[in-house]
CSV table of N, CA and C in Angstrom, one decimal:
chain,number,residue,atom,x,y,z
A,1082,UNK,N,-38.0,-15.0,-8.5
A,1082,UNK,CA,-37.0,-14.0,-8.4
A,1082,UNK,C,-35.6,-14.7,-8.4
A,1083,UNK,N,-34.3,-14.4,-9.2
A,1083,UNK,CA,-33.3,-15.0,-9.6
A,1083,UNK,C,-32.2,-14.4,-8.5
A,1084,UNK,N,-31.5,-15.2,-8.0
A,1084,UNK,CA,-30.8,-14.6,-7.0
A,1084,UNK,C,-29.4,-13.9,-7.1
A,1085,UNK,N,-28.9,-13.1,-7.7
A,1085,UNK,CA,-27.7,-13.0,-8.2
A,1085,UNK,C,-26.9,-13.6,-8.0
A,1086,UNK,N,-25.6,-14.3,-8.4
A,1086,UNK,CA,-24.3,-15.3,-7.7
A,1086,UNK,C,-23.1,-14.5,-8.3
A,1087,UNK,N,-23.5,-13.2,-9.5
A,1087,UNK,CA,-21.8,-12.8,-9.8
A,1087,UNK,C,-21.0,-13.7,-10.4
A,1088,UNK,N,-21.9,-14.5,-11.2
A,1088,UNK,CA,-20.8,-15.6,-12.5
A,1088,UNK,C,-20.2,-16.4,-11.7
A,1089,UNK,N,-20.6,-16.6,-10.3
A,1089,UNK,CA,-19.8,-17.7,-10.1
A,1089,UNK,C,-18.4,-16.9,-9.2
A,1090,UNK,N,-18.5,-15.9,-9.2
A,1090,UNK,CA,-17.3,-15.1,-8.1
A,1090,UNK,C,-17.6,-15.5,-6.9
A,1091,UNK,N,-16.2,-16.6,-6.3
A,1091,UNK,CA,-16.6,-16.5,-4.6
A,1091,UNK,C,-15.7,-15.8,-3.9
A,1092,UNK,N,-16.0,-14.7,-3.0
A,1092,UNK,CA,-15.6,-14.2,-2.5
A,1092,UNK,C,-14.5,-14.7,-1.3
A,1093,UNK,N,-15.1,-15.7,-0.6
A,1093,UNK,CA,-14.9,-16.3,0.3
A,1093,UNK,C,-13.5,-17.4,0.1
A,1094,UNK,N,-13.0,-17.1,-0.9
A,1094,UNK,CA,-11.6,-17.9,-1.0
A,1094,UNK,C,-10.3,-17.0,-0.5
A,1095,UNK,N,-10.8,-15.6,-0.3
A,1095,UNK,CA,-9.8,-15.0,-0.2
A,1095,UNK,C,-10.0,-14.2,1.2
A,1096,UNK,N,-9.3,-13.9,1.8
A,1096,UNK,CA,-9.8,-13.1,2.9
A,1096,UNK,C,-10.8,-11.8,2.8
A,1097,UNK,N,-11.4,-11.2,3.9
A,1097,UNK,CA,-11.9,-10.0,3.6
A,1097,UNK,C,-11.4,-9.0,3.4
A,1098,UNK,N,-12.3,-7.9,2.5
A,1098,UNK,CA,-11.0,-6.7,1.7
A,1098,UNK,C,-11.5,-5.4,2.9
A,1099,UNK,N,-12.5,-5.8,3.9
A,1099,UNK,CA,-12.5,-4.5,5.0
A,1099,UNK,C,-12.0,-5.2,6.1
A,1100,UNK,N,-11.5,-4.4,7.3
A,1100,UNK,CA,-11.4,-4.5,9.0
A,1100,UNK,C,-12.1,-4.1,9.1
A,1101,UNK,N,-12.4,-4.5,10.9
A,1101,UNK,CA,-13.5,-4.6,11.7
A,1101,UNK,C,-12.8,-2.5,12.3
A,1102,UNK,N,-13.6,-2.0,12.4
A,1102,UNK,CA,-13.8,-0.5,12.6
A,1102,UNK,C,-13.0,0.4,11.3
A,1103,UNK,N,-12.9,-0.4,10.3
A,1103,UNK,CA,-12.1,0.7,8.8
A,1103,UNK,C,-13.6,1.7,8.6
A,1104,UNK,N,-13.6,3.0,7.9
A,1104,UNK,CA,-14.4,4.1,7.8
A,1104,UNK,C,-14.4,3.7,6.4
A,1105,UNK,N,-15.6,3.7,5.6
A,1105,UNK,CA,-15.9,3.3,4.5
A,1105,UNK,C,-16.9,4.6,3.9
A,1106,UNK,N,-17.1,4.4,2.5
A,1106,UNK,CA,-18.1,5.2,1.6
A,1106,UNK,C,-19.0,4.3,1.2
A,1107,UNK,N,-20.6,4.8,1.0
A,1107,UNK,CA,-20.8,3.9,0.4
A,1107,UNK,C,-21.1,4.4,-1.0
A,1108,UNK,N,-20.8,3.2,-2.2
A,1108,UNK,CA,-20.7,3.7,-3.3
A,1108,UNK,C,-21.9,3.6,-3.8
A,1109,UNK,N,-23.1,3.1,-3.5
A,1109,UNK,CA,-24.7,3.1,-4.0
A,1109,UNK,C,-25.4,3.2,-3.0
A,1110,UNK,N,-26.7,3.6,-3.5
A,1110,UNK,CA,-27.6,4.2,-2.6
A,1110,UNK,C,-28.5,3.1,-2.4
A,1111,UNK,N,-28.6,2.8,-1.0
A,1111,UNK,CA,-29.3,1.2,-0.9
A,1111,UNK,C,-30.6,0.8,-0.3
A,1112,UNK,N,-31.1,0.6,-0.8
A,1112,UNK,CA,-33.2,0.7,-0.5
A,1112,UNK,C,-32.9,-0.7,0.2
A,1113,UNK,N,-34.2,-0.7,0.9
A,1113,UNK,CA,-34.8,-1.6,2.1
A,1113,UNK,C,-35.1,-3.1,1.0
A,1114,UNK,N,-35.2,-4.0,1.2
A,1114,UNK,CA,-35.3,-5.4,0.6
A,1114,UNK,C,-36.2,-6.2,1.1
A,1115,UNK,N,-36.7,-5.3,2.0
A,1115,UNK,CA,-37.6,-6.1,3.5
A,1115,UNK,C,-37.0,-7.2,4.3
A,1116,UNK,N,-35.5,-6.9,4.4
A,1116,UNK,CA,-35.0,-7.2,5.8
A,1116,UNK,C,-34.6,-6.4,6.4
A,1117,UNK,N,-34.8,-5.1,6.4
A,1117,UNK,CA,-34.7,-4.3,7.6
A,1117,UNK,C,-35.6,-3.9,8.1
A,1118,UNK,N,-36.2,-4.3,9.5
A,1118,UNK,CA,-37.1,-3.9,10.1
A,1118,UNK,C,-37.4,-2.3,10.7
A,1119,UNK,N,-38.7,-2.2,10.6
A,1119,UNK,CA,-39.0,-0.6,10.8
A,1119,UNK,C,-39.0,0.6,10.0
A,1120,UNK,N,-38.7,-0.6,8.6
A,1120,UNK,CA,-38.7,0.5,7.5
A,1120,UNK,C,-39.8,-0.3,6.3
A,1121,UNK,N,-39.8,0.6,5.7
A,1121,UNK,CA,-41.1,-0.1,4.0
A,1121,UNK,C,-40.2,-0.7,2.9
A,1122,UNK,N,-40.7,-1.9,2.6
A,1122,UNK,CA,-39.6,-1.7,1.4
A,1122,UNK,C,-39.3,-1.2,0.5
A,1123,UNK,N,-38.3,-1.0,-0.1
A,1123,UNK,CA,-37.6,0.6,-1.1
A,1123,UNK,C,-37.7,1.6,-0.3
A,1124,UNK,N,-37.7,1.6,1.3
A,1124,UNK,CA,-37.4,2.8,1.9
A,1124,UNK,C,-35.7,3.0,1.3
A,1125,UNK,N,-35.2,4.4,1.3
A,1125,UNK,CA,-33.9,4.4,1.2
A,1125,UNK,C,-33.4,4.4,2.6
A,1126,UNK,N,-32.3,3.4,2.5
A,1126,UNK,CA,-31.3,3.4,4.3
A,1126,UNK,C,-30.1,4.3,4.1
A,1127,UNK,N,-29.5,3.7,2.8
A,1127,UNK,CA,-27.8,4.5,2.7
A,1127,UNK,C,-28.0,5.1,1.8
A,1128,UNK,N,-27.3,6.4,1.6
A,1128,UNK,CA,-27.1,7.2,0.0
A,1128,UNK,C,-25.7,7.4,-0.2
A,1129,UNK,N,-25.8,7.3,-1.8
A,1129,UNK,CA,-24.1,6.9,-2.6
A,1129,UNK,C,-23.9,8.3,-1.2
A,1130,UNK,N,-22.4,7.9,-1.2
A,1130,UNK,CA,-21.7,8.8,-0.5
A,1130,UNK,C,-21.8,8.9,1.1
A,1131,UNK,N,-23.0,8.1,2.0
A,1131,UNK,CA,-22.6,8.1,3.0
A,1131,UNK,C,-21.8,7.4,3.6
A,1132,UNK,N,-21.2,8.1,5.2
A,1132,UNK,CA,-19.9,7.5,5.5
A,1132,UNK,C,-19.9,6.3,6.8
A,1133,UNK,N,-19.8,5.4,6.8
A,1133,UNK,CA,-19.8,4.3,7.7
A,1133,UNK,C,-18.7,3.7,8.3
A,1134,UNK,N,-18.4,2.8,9.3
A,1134,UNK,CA,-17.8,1.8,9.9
A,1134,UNK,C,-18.0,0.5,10.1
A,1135,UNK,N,-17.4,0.0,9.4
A,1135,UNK,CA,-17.2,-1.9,9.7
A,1135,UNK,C,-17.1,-2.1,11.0
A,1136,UNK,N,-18.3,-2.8,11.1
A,1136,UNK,CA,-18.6,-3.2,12.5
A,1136,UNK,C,-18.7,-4.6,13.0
A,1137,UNK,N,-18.9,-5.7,11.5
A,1137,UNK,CA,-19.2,-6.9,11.7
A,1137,UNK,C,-19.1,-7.5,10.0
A,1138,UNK,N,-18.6,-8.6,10.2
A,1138,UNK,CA,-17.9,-9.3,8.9
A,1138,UNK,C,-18.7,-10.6,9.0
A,1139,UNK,N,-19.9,-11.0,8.0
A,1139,UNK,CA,-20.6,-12.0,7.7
A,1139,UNK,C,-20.4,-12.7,6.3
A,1140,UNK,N,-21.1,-14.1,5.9
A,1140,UNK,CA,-21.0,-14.5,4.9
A,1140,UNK,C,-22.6,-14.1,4.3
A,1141,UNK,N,-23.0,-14.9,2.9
A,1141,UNK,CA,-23.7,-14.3,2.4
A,1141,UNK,C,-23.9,-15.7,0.7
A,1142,UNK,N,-24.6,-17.2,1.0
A,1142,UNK,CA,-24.7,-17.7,-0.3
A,1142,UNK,C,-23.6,-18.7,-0.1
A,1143,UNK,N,-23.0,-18.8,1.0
A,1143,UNK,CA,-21.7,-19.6,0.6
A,1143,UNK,C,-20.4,-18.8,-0.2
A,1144,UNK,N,-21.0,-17.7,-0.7
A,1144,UNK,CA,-20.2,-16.8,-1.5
A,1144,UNK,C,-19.5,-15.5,-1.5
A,1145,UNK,N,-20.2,-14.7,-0.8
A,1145,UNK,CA,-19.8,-13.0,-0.2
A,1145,UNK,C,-19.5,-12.8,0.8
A,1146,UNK,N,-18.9,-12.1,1.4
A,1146,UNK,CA,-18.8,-11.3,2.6
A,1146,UNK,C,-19.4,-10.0,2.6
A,1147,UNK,N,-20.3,-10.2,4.0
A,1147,UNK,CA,-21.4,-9.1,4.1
A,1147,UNK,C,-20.7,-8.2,5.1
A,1148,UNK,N,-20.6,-6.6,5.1
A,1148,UNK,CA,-20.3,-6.2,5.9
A,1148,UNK,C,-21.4,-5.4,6.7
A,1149,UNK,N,-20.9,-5.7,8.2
A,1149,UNK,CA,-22.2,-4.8,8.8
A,1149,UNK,C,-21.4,-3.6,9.1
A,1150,UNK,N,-22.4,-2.2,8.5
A,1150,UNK,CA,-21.6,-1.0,8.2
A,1150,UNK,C,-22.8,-0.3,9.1
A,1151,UNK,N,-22.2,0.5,10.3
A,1151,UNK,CA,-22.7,1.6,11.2
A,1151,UNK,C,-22.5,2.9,10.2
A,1152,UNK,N,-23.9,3.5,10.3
A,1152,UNK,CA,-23.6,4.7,10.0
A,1152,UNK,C,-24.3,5.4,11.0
A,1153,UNK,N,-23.2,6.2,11.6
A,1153,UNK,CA,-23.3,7.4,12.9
A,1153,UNK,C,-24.4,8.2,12.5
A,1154,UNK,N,-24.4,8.6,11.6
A,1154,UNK,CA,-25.3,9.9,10.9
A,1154,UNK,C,-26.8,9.2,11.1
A,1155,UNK,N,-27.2,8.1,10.8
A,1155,UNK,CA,-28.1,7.9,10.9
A,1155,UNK,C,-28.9,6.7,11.7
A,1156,UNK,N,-27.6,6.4,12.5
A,1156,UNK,CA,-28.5,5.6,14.0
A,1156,UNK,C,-28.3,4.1,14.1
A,1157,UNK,N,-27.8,3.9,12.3
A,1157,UNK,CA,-28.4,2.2,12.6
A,1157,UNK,C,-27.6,1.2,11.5
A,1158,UNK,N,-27.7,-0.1,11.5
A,1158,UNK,CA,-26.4,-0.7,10.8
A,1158,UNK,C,-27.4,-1.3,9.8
A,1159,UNK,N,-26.3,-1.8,8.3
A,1159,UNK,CA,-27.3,-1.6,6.9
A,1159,UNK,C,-25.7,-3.1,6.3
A,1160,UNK,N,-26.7,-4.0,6.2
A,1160,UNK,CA,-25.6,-5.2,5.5
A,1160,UNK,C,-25.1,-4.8,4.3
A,1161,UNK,N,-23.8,-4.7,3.7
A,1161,UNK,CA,-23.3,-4.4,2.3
A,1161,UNK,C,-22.5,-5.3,2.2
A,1162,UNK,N,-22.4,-5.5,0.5
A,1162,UNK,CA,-21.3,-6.3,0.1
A,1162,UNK,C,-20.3,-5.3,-0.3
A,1163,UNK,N,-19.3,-6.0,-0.9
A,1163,UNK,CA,-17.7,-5.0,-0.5
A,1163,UNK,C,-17.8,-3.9,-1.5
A,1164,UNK,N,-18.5,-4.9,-3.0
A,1164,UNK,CA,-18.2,-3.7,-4.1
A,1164,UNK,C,-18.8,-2.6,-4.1
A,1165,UNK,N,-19.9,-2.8,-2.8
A,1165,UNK,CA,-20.7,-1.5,-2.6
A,1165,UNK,C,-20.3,-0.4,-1.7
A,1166,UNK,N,-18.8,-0.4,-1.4
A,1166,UNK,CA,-18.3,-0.2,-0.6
A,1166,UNK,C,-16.6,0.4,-1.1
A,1167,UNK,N,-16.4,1.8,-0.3
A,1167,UNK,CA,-14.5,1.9,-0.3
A,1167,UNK,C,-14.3,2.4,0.6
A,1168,UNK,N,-13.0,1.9,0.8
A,1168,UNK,CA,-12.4,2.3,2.0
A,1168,UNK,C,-12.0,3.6,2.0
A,1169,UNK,N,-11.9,4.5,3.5
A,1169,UNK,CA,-11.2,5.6,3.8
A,1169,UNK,C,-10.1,5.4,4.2
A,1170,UNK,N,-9.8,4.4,4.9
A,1170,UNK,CA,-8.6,4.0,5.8
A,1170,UNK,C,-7.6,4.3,4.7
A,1171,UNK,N,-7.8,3.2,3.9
A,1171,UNK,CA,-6.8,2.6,2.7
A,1171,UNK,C,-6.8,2.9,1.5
A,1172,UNK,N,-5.9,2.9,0.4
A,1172,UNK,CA,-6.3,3.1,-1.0
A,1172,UNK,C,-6.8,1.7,-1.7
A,1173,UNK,N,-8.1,1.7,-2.3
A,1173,UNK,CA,-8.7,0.4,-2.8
A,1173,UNK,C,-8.1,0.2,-4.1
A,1174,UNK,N,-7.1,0.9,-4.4
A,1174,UNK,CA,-6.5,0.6,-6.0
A,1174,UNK,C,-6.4,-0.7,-6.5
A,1175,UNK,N,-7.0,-0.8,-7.1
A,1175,UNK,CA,-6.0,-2.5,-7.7
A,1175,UNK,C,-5.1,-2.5,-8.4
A,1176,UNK,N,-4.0,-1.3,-8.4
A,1176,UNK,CA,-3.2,-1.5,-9.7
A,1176,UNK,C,-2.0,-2.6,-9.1
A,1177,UNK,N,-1.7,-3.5,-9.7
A,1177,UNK,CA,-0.4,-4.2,-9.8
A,1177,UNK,C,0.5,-4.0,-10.5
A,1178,UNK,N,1.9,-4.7,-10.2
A,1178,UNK,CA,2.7,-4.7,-11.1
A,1178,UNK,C,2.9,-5.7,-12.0
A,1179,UNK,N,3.6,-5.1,-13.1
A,1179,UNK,CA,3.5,-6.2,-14.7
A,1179,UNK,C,4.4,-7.2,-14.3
A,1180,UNK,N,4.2,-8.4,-14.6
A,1180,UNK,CA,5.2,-9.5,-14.3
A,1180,UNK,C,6.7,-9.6,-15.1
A,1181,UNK,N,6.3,-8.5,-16.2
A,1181,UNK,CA,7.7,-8.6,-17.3
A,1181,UNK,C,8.4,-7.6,-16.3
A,1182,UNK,N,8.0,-6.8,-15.8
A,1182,UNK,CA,8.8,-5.2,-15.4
A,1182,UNK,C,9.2,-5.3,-13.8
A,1183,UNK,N,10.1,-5.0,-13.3
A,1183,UNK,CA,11.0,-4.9,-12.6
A,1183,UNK,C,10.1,-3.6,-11.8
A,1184,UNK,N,9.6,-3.7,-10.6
A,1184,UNK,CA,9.1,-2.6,-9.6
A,1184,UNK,C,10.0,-1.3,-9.9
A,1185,UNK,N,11.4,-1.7,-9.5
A,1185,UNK,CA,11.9,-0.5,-9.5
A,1185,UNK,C,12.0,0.3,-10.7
A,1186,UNK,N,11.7,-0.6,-12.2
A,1186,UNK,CA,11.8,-0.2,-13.5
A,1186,UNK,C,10.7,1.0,-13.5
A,1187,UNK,N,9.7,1.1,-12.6
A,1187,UNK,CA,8.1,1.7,-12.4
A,1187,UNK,C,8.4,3.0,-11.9
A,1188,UNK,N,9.4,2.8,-10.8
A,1188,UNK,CA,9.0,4.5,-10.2
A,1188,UNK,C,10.1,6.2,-10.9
């Protein structure tokens, strides 16, 4: 079994993109891998759209940051990585501004 690495994306050069108690979504629905104990594997744990809390910020390969995400609704915490993940708190936009154009030229 091939371990994903994401081309070579490390996460870990840059700070983390959640805080510790931010209210998050999750954006995929995430089956058991057989590290969660007390479940089968491909039980389902999270479904796209449930709502959680950053509870704990781990690494992951030398590469990711894992977030440990409480979800109230269902009792128990489920490790995700970020892109599987948006924030409520915050807007996750990535839009920037063009380097030729003047901010104020934008609004």
């Amino acid at each position: 079994m091939k371990i994903n690495r994401d081309d070579g994306h490390v996460e870990l050069n840059n700070p983390p993109h959640f805080e510790y108690g931010e209210k998050v979504k999750s954006l995929k629905t995430i089956r058991n891998d057989g590290t969660f104990p007390g479940k089968e594997i491909g039980d389902i744990l999270v479904k796209k759209g449930d709502i959680g809390y950053v509870t704990s910020i781990g690494t992951f390969l030398q590469q990711f940051y894992i977030y440990g995400i409480e979800f109230i609704e269902h009792g128990y915490r489920v490790g995700m990585k970020g892109r599987e993940l948006e924030s409520l708190d915050y807007d996750d936009s990535d839009e920037e501004v063009p380097q030729d154009e003047p901010a104020a030229a934008l609004a």
